[in-house]
Amino acid sequence: MEPESPSKRPSAPVLCVDRPVYSEKYMESELLHRKERTPETRPTPSLIPMSWFPSCSSDRAKAAVLSFLPILSWLPSYPVRKYLFGDVVSGLSTGVMQLPQGLAYAMLAAVPPVYGLYSSFYPVLLYTFFGTSRHISMGTFAVISLMIGGVAEREAPDSDFYVHQFNSTNKTLDTDARDTRRVQVAVALTCLVGIIQLALGLLRFGFVAIYLAEPLVRGFTTAAAVHVFVSQLKYLLDIKTTRYSGPLSVLYSLIEVLKKIGQTNVASLVVGLVCIVFLYVVKDLNDRFKKKLPVPIPGEIIVIVSTGISYGMKLCDVYHVDVVGEIPTGLLPPSVPKFSLLHSLVVDSIAIAIVGFSMAISLAKIFALKHGYAVDGNQELIALGLCNFTGSFFHTFTITCSMSRSLVQESTGGKTQIAGLLSSLVVLLVVVAIGFMFEPLPKTVLAAIIMVNLLGMFKQFRDVCLLWGTSRIELAIWVVAFIASVLLGLDYGLLVAIAFAMLTIIYRTQRYVEGLNFQLLVTLSLCLLQATECAGIKIFYSNTSIYFANSDLYVSALKQKTGVDPTVIQAKCKSHRQKSKKQKENGKREQSFSQIKEAAYVWWRGRLCTVASCQCCVPQDMEMGITHEVVDGEGSDLQENGQLVEAQAESDSEESRNFLEALSPVHSIILDFTPVNFIDSVGAKVIKEYAEIGVSVFLAGCSRTVLAELRALQFFSGAVTPELVFPTIHDAVLHCQCPRSHQSNDSM
């Protein structure tokens, strides 16, 4: 093959620099033309109320009401035929799952099981009106319940409730007084958590969750899973042990379980192991066939129904299996929390408030990105605060969203929080009418339910191998969060993990600043008065590095300055594709129906002509074009064969491109990475959102260190390639202005 001559090669864009040397004095005097600022006149006291305070209007009042009550923005336009069936199925499925988890997680919170049902009703009902997420399921959660249980047992230990028997020197544990005290502690703690979350939401402190990096949260929740697993061993083995709290509590609990393992109740162990195996098999089947099953198999409810077997075999009386016990029927009247306990719960409430919010907002953002809508972090704080604060007056303990229930609510067809409302009504039915049926339920069954639900958290150990190959610093954050939370307890462990994450920011900033290599670069200085904005191209500059603490702020500013929001565009594209598909299906049906009518008409006319022995009707019809059109339509399909499909696909893609261009005239975004010293996995993820909507993202001014990090984070994959990185902004602009044919040839 002969080499291509220079004349045949496509002309590449050429960068020419021809300008005088500019000095700062010259630019200020000749180019910038700074005007002397006139001194501002302060308003007189009589004008202060008119100029400083914004005027109130009906639109602002309406916006404030819709922001505080998001349900008013979507409920009036709720599509009943489209959403109702999915919400009903999802609500019933989630409600069925709420029941056993509410009973089980109440044991983690060190309160009677019925309070888990209360916590699965009131807060879920309130979140329907105040929450902005459409898919997360509020209620009890293992990590939060365990943190509450540690506080409740610290403030009301068993040793404070031993009483002397009448006419005897022996002491017995007054469980009723102990449980009453622990409920008071849990309710007061929940009230304080609600106040903190509500105050943070009103003060617009929704950004606090961004300081909980993803590796930190995953390491912390994995450590919490270890605490929960160890705490359930005594219920699985049906032995009596002391519940420890504070540093090394998990080791003390494990040692005591091993010491008393000889006292294991064999009947409880057998029942628990059978339930674990059954629930694991059901969970595996639901994961394998989730696309074929209309509704997941309710393994937990099947296990709960086995209480009938427990009652029939009299496991409590004959084999001394520990059971749930008395469950009061009906709802308790509201009461005021005991505020005298609040002074000793401040530190714990802050940790629980932050962890609960971080769990909820992280999962809410995942579902919002998947389904193309936005969630408000500040309103989520307000919603959580109202749920916890108001619920504390109705004897609930702190709640947040559950990952397992949220996945069920979303996968079974839930579209809005109507599903959450129905799930709370299912719990209400049990509390009011049939709560007594759960009294013979063995506690080992609840322990089995908790342990199987921890499988998802234990799978997070895979993060160690993944982070080892991508970011050693994020691996260190994960390991420190895990070890500190396991050894020091969840409260102190969280504080240590946050402090270590902050130190990594200081370390990375200092290391990258000291390690910069000063190189001789050819820079381009554009005259500010002569610079013009190129159509369809946006250049974004931010004088900061990109990492977990500022990634949300970076993306928000990028969306605001460029006017391109990938979430909104994806939602509109999805709606457009659905409408186009529906219109095409309707057009095909109408075309088929018209062809059938035409063929029937030809047959009917021919039939009449046969009966009347007349041969002139068919030619007359052919002159009308009826038979000719039908034959031509079929023949064209046969002649073009597969070319029709290809042409249709090309027209569809062209239509999609035209629709994207109509939504946003911006086709290229150039990110100035000159001030970026480092970037982590969270920052790398947010940049790739634009590539999914057809907007090309170019990087300019990347240092070699940042490029090495991007390669280690596997950033250059899919639509983002190293060909989209340029040394200067001018290079990137010229590349964007180059014709598409030249770009494709250059990249080949």
Coordinates of C-alpha atoms in Angstrom, one line a residue, residues 151 261 407 554:
V151 CA -26.6 3.7 74.3
I261 CA -21.1 -22.1 74.3
L407 CA -34.2 -2.5 46.6
Y554 CA -18.1 21.0 41.6

